[in-house]
Short mmCIF file of C-alpha atoms and ligand atoms in Angstrom, two decimals:
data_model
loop_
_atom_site.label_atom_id
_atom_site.label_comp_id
_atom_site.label_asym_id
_atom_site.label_seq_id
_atom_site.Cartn_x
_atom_site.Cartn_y
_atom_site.Cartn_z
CA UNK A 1 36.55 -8.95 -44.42
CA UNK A 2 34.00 -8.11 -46.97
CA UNK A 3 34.60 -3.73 -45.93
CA UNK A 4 32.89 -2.46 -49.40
CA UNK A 5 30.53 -4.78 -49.37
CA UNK A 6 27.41 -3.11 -50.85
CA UNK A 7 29.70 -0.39 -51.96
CA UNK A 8 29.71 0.73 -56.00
CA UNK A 9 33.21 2.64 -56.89
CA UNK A 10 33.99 4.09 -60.48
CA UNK A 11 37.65 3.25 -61.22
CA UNK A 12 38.93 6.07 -63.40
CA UNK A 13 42.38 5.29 -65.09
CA UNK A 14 43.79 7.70 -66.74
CA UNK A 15 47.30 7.95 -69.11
CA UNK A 16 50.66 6.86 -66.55
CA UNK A 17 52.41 3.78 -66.45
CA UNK A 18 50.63 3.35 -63.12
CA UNK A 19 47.72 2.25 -64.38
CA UNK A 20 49.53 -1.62 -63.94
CA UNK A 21 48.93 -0.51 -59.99
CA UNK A 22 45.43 0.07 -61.13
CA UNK A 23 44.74 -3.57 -61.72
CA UNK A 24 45.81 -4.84 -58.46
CA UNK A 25 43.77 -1.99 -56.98
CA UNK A 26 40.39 -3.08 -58.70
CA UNK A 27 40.99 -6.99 -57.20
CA UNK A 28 41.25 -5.75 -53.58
CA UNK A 29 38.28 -4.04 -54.19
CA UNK A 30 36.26 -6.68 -56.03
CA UNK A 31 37.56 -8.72 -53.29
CA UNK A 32 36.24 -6.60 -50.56
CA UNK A 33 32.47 -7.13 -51.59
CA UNK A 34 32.74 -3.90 -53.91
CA UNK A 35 31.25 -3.70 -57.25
CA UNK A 36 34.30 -1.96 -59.64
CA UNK A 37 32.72 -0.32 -63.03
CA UNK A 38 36.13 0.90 -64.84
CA UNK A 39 36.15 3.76 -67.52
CA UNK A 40 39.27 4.37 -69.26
CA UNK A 41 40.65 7.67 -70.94
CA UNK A 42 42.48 6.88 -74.55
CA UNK A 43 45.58 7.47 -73.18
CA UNK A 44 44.99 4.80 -70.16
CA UNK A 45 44.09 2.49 -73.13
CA UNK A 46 47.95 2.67 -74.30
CA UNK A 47 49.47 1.38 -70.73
CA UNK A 48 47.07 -0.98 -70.17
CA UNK A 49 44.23 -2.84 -72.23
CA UNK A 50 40.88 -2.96 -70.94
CA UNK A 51 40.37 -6.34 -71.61
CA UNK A 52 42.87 -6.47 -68.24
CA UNK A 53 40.38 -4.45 -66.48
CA UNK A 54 37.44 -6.12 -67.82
CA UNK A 55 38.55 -9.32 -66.69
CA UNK A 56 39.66 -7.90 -63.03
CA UNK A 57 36.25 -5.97 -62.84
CA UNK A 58 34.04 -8.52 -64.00
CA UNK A 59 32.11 -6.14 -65.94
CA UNK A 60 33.36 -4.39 -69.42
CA UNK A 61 34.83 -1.02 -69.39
CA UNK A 62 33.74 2.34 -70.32
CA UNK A 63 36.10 4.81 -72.90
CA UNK A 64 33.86 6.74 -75.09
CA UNK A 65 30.87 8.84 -74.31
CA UNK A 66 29.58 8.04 -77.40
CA UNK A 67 29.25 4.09 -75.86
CA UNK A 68 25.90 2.60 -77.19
CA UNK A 69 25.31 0.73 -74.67
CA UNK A 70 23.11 2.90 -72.38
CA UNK A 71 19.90 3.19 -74.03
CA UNK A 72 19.52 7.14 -72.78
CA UNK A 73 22.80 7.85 -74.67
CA UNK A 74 24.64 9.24 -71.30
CA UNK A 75 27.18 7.22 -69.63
CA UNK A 76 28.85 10.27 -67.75
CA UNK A 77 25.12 10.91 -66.11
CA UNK A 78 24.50 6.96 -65.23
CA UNK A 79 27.80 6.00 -64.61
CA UNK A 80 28.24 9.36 -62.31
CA UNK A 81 24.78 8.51 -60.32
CA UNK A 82 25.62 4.98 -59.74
CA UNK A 83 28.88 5.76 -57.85
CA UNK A 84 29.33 5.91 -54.35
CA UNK A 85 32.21 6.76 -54.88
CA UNK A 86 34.91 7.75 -58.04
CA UNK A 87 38.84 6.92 -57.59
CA UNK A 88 41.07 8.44 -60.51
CA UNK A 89 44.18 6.78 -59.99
CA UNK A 90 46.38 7.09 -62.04
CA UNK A 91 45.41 10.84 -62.33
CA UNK A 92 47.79 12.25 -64.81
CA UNK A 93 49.20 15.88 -64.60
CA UNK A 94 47.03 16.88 -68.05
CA UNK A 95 44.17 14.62 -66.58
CA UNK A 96 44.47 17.26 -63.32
CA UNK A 97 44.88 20.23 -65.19
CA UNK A 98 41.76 19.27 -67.32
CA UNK A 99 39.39 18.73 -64.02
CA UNK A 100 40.98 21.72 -62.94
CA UNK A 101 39.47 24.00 -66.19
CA UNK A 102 36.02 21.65 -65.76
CA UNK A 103 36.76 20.32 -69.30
CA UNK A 104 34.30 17.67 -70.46
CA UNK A 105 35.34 16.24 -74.28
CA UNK A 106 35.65 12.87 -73.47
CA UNK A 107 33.79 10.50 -71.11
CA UNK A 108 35.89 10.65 -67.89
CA UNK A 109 36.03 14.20 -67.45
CA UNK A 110 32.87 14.56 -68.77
CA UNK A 111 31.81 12.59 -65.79
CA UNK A 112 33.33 13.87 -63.37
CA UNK A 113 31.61 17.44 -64.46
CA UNK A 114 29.15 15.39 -64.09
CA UNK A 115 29.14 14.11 -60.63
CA UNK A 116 26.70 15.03 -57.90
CA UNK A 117 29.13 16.60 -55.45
CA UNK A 118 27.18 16.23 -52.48
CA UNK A 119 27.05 12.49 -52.01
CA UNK A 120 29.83 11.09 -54.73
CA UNK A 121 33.15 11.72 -53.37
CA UNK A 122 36.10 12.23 -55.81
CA UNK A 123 39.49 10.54 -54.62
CA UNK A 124 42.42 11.63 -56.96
CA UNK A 125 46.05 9.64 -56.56
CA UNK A 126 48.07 11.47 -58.93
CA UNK A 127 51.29 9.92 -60.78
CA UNK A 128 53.62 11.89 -62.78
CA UNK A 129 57.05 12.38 -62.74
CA UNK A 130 58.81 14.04 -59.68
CA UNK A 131 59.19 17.17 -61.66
CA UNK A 132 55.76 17.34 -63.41
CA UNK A 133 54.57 16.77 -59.28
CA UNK A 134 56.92 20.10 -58.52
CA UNK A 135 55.89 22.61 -60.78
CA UNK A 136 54.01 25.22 -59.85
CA UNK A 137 51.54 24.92 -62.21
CA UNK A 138 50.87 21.54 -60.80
CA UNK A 139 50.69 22.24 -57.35
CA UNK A 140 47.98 25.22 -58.11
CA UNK A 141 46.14 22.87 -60.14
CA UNK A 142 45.64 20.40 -56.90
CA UNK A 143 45.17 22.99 -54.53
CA UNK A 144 42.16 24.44 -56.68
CA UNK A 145 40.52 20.60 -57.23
CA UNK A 146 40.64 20.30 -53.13
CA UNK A 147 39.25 23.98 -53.08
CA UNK A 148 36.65 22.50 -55.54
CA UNK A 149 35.51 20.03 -53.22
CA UNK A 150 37.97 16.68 -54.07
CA UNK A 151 40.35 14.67 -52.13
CA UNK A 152 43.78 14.49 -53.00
CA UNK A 153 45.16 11.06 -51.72
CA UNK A 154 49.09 12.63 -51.86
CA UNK A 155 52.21 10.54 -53.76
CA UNK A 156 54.35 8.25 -52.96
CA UNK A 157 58.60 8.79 -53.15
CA UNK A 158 61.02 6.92 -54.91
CA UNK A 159 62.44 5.22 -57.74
CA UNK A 160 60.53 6.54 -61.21
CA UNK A 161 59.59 4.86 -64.42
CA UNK A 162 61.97 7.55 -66.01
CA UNK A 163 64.78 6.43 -64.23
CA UNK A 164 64.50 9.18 -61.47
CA UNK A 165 63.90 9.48 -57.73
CA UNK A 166 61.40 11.24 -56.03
CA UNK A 167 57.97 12.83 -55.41
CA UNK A 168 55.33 11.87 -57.32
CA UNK A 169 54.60 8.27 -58.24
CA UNK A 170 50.90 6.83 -57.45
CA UNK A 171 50.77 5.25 -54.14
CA UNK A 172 50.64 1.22 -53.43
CA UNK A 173 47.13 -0.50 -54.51
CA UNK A 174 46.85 -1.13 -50.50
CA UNK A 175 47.16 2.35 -49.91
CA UNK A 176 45.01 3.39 -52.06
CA UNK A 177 42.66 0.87 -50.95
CA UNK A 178 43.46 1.53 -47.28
CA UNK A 179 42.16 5.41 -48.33
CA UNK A 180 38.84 4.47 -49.95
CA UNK A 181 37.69 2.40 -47.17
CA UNK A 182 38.38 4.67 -45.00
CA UNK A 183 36.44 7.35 -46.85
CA UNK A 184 33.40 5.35 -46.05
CA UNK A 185 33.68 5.07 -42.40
CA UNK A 186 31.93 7.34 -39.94
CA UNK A 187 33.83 10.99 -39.05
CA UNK A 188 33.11 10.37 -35.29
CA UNK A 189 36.35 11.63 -34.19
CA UNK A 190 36.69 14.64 -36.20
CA UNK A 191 38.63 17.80 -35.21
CA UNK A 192 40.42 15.02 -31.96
CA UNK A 193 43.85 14.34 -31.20
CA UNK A 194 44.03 10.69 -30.47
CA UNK A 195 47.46 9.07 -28.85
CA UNK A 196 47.86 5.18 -28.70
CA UNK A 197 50.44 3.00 -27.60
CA UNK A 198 51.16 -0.77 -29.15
CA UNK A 199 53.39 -3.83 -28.78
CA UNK A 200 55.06 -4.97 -25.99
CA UNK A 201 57.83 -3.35 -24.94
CA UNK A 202 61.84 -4.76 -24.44
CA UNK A 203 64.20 -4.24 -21.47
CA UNK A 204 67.78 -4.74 -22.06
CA UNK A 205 69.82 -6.92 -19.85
CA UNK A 206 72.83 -6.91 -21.90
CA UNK A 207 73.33 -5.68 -25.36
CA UNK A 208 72.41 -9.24 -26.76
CA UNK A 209 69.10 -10.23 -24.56
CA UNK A 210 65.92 -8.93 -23.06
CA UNK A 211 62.82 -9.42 -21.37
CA UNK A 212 60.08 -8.70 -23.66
CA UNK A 213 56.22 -10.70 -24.26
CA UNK A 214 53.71 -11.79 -26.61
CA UNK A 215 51.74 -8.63 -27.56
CA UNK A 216 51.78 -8.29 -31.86
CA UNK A 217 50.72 -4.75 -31.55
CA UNK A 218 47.84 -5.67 -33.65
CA UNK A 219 44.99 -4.46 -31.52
CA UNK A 220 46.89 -0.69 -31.03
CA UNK A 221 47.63 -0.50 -34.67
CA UNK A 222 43.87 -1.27 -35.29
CA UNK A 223 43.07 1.21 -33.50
CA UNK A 224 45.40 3.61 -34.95
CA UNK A 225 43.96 2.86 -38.35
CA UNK A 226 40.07 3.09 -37.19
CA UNK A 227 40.54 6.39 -35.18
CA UNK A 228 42.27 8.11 -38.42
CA UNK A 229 39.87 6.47 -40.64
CA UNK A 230 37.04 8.21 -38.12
CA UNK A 231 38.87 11.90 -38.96
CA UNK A 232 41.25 12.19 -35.57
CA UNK A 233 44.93 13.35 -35.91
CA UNK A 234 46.65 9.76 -34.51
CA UNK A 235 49.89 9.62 -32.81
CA UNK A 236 50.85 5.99 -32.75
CA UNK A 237 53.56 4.70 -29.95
CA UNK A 238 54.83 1.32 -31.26
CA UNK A 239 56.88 -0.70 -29.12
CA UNK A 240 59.39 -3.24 -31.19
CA UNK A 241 56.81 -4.42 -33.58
CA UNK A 242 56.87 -5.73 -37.66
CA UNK A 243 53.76 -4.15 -38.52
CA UNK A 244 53.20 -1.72 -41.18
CA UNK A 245 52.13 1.92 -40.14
CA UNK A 246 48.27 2.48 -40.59
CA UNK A 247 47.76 5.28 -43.68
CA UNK A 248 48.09 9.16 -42.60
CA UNK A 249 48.96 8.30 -38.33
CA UNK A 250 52.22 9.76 -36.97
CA UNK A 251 54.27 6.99 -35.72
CA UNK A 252 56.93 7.11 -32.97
CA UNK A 253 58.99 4.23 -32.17
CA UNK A 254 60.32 3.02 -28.76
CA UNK A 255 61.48 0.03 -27.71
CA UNK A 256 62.03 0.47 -23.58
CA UNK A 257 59.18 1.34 -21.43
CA UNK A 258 60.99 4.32 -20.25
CA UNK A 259 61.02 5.43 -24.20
CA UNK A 260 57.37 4.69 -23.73
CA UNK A 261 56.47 6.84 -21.24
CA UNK A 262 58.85 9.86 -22.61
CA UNK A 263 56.92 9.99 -26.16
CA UNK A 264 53.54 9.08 -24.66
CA UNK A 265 53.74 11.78 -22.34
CA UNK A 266 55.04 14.16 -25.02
CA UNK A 267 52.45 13.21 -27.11
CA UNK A 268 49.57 13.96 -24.98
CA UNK A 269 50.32 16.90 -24.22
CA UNK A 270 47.91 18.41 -26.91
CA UNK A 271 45.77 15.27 -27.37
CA UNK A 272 41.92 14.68 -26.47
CA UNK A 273 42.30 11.04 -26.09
CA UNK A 274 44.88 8.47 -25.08
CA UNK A 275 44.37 5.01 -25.56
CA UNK A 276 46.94 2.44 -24.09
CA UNK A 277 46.97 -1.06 -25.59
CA UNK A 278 50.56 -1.94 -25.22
CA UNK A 279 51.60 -4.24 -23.09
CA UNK A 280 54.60 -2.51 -21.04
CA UNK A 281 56.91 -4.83 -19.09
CA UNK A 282 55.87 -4.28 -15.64
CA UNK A 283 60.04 -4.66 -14.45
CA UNK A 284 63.11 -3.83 -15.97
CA UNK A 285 66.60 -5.16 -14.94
CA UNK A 286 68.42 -2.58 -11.89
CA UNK A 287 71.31 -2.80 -13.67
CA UNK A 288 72.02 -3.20 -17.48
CA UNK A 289 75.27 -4.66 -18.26
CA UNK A 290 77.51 -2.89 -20.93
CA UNK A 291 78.85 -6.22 -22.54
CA UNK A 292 76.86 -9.75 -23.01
CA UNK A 293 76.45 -11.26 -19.49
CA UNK A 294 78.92 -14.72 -20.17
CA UNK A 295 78.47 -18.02 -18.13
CA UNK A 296 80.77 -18.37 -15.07
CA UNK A 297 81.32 -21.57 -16.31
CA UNK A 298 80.73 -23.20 -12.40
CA UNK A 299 76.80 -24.00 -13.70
CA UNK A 300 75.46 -20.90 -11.38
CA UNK A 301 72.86 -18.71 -13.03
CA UNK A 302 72.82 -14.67 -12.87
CA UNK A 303 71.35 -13.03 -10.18
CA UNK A 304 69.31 -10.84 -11.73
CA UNK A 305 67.90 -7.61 -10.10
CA UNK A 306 64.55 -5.86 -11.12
CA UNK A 307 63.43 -2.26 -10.39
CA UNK A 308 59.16 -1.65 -11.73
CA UNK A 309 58.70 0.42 -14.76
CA UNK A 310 56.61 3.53 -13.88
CA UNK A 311 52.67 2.88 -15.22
CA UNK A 312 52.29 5.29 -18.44
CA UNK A 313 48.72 5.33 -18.24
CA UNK A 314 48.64 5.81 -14.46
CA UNK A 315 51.39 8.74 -14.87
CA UNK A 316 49.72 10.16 -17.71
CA UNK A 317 46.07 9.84 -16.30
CA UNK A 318 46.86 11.15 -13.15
CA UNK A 319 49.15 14.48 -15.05
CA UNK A 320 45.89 14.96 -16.98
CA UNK A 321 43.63 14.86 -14.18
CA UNK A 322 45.65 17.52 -11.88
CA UNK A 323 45.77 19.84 -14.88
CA UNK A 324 42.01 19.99 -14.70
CA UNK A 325 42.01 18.79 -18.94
CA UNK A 326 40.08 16.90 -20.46
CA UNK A 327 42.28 14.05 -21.88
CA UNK A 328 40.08 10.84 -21.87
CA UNK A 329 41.80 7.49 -21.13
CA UNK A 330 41.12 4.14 -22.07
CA UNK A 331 43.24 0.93 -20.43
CA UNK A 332 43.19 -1.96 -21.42
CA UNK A 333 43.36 -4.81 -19.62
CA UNK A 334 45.23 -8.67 -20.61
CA UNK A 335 44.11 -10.94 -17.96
CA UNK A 336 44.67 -14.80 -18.46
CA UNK A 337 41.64 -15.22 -15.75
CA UNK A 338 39.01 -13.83 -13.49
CA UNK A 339 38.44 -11.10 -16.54
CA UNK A 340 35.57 -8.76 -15.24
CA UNK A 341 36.95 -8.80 -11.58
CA UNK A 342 40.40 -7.73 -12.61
CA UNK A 343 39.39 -5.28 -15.23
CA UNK A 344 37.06 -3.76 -12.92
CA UNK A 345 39.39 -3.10 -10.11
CA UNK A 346 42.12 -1.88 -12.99
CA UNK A 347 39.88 0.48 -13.65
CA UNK A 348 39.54 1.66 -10.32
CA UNK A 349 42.69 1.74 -9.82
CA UNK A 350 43.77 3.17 -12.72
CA UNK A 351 41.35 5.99 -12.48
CA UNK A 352 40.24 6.68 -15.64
CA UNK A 353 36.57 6.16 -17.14
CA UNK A 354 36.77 3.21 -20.01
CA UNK A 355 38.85 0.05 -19.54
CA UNK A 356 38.95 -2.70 -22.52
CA UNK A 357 39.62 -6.07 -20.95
CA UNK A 358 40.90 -9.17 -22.71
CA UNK A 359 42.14 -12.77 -22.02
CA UNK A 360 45.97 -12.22 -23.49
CA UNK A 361 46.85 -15.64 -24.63
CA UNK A 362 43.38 -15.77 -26.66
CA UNK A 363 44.40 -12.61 -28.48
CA UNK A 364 48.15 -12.28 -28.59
CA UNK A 365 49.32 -12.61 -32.29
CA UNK A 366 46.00 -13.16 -33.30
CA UNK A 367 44.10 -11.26 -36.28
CA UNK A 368 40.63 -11.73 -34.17
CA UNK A 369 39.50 -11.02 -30.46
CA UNK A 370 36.66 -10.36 -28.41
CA UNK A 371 36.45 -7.34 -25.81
CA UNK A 372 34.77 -6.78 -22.46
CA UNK A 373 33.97 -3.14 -22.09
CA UNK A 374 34.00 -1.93 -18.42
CA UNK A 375 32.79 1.37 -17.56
CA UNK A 376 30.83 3.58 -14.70
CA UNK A 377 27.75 1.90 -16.09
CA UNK A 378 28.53 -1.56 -15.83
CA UNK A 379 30.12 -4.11 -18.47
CA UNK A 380 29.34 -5.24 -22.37
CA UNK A 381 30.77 -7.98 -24.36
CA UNK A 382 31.84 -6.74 -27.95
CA UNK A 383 31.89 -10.68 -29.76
CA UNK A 384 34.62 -12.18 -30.96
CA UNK A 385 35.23 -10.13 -34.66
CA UNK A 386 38.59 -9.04 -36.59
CA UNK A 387 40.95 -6.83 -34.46
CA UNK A 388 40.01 -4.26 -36.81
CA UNK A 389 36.05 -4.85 -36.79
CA UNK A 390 36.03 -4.38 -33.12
CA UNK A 391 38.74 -1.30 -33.24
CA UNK A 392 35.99 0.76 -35.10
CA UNK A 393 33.28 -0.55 -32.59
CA UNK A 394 35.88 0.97 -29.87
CA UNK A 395 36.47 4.32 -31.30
CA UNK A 396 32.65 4.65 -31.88
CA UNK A 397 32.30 3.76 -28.29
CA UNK A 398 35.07 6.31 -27.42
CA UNK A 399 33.29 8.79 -29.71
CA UNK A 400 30.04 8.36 -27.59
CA UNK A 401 31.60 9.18 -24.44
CA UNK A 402 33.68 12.15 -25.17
CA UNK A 403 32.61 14.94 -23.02
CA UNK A 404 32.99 17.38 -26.38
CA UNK A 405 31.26 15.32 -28.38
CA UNK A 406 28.15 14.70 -26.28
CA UNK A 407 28.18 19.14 -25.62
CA UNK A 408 27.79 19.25 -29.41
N1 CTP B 501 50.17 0.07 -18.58
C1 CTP B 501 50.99 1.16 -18.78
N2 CTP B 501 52.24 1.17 -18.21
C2 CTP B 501 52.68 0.14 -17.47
C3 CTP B 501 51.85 -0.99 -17.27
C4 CTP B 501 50.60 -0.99 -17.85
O1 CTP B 501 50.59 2.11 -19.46
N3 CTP B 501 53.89 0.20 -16.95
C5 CTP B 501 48.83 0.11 -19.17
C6 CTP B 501 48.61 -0.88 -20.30
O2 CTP B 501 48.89 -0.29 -21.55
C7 CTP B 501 47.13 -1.17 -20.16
C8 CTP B 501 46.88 -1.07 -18.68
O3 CTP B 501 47.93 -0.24 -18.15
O4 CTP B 501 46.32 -0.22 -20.76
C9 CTP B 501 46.84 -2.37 -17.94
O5 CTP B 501 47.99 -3.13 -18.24
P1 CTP B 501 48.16 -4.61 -17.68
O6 CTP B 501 49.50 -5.10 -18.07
O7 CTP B 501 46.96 -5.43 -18.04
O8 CTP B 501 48.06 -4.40 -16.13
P2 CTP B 501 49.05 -3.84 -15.07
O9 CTP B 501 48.67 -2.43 -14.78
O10 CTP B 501 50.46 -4.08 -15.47
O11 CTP B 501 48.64 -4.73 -13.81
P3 CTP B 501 48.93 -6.31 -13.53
O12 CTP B 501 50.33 -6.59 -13.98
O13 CTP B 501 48.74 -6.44 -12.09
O14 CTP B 501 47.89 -7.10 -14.29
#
């Protein structure tokens, strides 16, 4: 997925041994359609050459205002107007303290002085060690440069370069990357609390085996990611899935449907919107045997009992509607056939006001899908795109049909 494509970022590395993240961190972005124009402080220069960057970038680096290159004799002005957006990662504790003061004696602070704050957004992943993060002195100095209008990405914990552990080294080249895609997309969910629930789900029948089913949880986390990355506060319900938690969303996990229902309900008790993509197990065993169920050795099978799991988005739909709020739910619907009809009468039947319907087998595990919106005006196909493609169409769809949103 090309997702900068069009998009001009000014990769300012500054003196940490994180700068090596840095290089990774300018190849996802070249790779994502971005153009990446680097500028390096001296001290940058000692961790890492920019030859490296140069050759990652495509394009040679900036590290002295005095560069002769630009025939007006300004790099911080051209290089600052160019931008659509400036990352300083690593951002050093001195680096900080020096934006902090508006100091401007060498190129990269000079530029960022420099930058027109209105439409050039400054991202800042700090790396120090866990006690230069601490201090006080540090702390003020990043509450001040998000007073002054930049956005601090936050640090990652762990083992340090220094041989300690804790707060402060940069955060992952994905997650950095993760956070400057997502600074481009549209706020449409700003100021909502947005609950989703993922995977499948898995019912015990003895402590070795379980009924479970295909869903990857792809699809929820998606839509996790896209509804943060759209400026809601995301609760994320994940049933027994190996995915990796979207950047910034709360996650809880649950493996039973039971534990589903308990946190989803939970959940939405303050939320706006609730969004259920996982695919619950419909039954669960009556009975759930303390010790691994053994063959009677005479060739007979179990007889096994089932009891139905109580519908989350039913129960939590229905709660909503008799307290007279204003939670808005979207179902979704995996069909393996007759995919308007069904989703249509789930939606009925379901009660709510948007229901997402898919053909399960031609999505499960899958990194792409296609969705069949269903709604009190009729149905629309979103094509077949990337899970996460069509999970910002969906929130943008969601967006549009928010009852607050539409007042405003
Ligand atoms: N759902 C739920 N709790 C359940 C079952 C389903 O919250 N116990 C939600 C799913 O997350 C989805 C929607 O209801 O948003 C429809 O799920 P689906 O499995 O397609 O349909 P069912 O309601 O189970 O109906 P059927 O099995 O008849 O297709």
């Amino acid at each position: 997925m090309q997702e900068l494509a069009g998009k001009h970022i000014v990769l300012g590395l500054t003196g940490g041994i994180a700068c090596y993240k840095s290089a990774e961190l300018c190849r996802l972005l070249v790779k994502a359609g971005a153009t990446v124009q680097v500028v390096m402080t001296e001290a940058a220069a000692q961790f890492i050459t920019p030859v490296t960057m140069q050759a990652l970038s495509g394009r040679r680096v900036y590290t002295s205002q005095w560069d002769a290159r630009e025939p007006n004799g300004m790099p911080h002005i051209n290089l600052s107007r160019e931008a659509d957006a400036i990352v300083l990662a690593p951002a050093s504790a001195d680096f900080i303290a020096r934006l902090v003061q508006g100091r401007s004696d060498e190129l990269l602070s000079l530029m960022c002085l420099a930058r027109p704050m209105e439409r050039v957004p400054l991202l800042i992943a700090p790396a120090m060690n866990r006690e230069m993060w601490s201090h006080p002195a540090t702390q003020r100095n990043l509450r001040q440069l998000d007073a002054d209008g930049a956005r601090v990405l936050g640090v990652g914990n762990g083992w340090q370069a220094c041989g300690e552990t804790g707060d402060g080294r940069m955060l992952e080249a994905v997650q950095l990357f993760e956070d400057i895609v997502a600074q481009f997309q549209p706020k449409v969910l700003a100021g909502e609390r947005i609950v989703v629930t993922a995977g499948p789900t898995f019912e015990a029948l003895d402590p070795i085996r379980g009924i479970t089913n295909h869903s990857s949880g792809k699809m929820g986390f998606a839509i996790a990611r896209a509804a943060r990355e759209a400026g809601a506060e995301v609760t994320l319900v994940a049933g027994p899935v190996h995915l990796p938690t979207p950047r910034n969303v709360r996650r809880v996990d649950v493996v039973s449907a039971a534990d589903m229902l308990q946190a989803t309900v939970l959940a939405c008790e303050d939320a706006s919107v609730f969004v259920a993509t996982a695919a619950v197990a419909d039954w669960r065993p009556a009975a759930h045997s303390e010790h691994k169920i053994k063959k009677d050795g005479g060739g007979k099978a179990p007889s096994l009992q089932f009891v139905e799991n109580e519908d989350i988005l039913l129960t939590v739909a229905k709660g909503a509607r008799a307290q007279g709020g204003q939670l808005f739910c979207v179902g979704f619907a995996a069909e393996s056939e007759n995919l308007v009809e069904h989703a249509k009468a789930k939606r009925a039947r379901k009660g709510i006001p948007l229901l997402v319907g898919n053909i399960g087998p031609l999505t499960f595990g899958q990194d792409d899908n296609s969705l069949l919106l269903v709604d009190a005006d009729g149905v629309r196909e979103l094509p077949r795109a990337p899970k996460l493609t069509l999970a910002r169409e969906l929130v943008a769809e969601i967006a549009a049909r928010l009852p607050s949103r539409s007042r405003r």
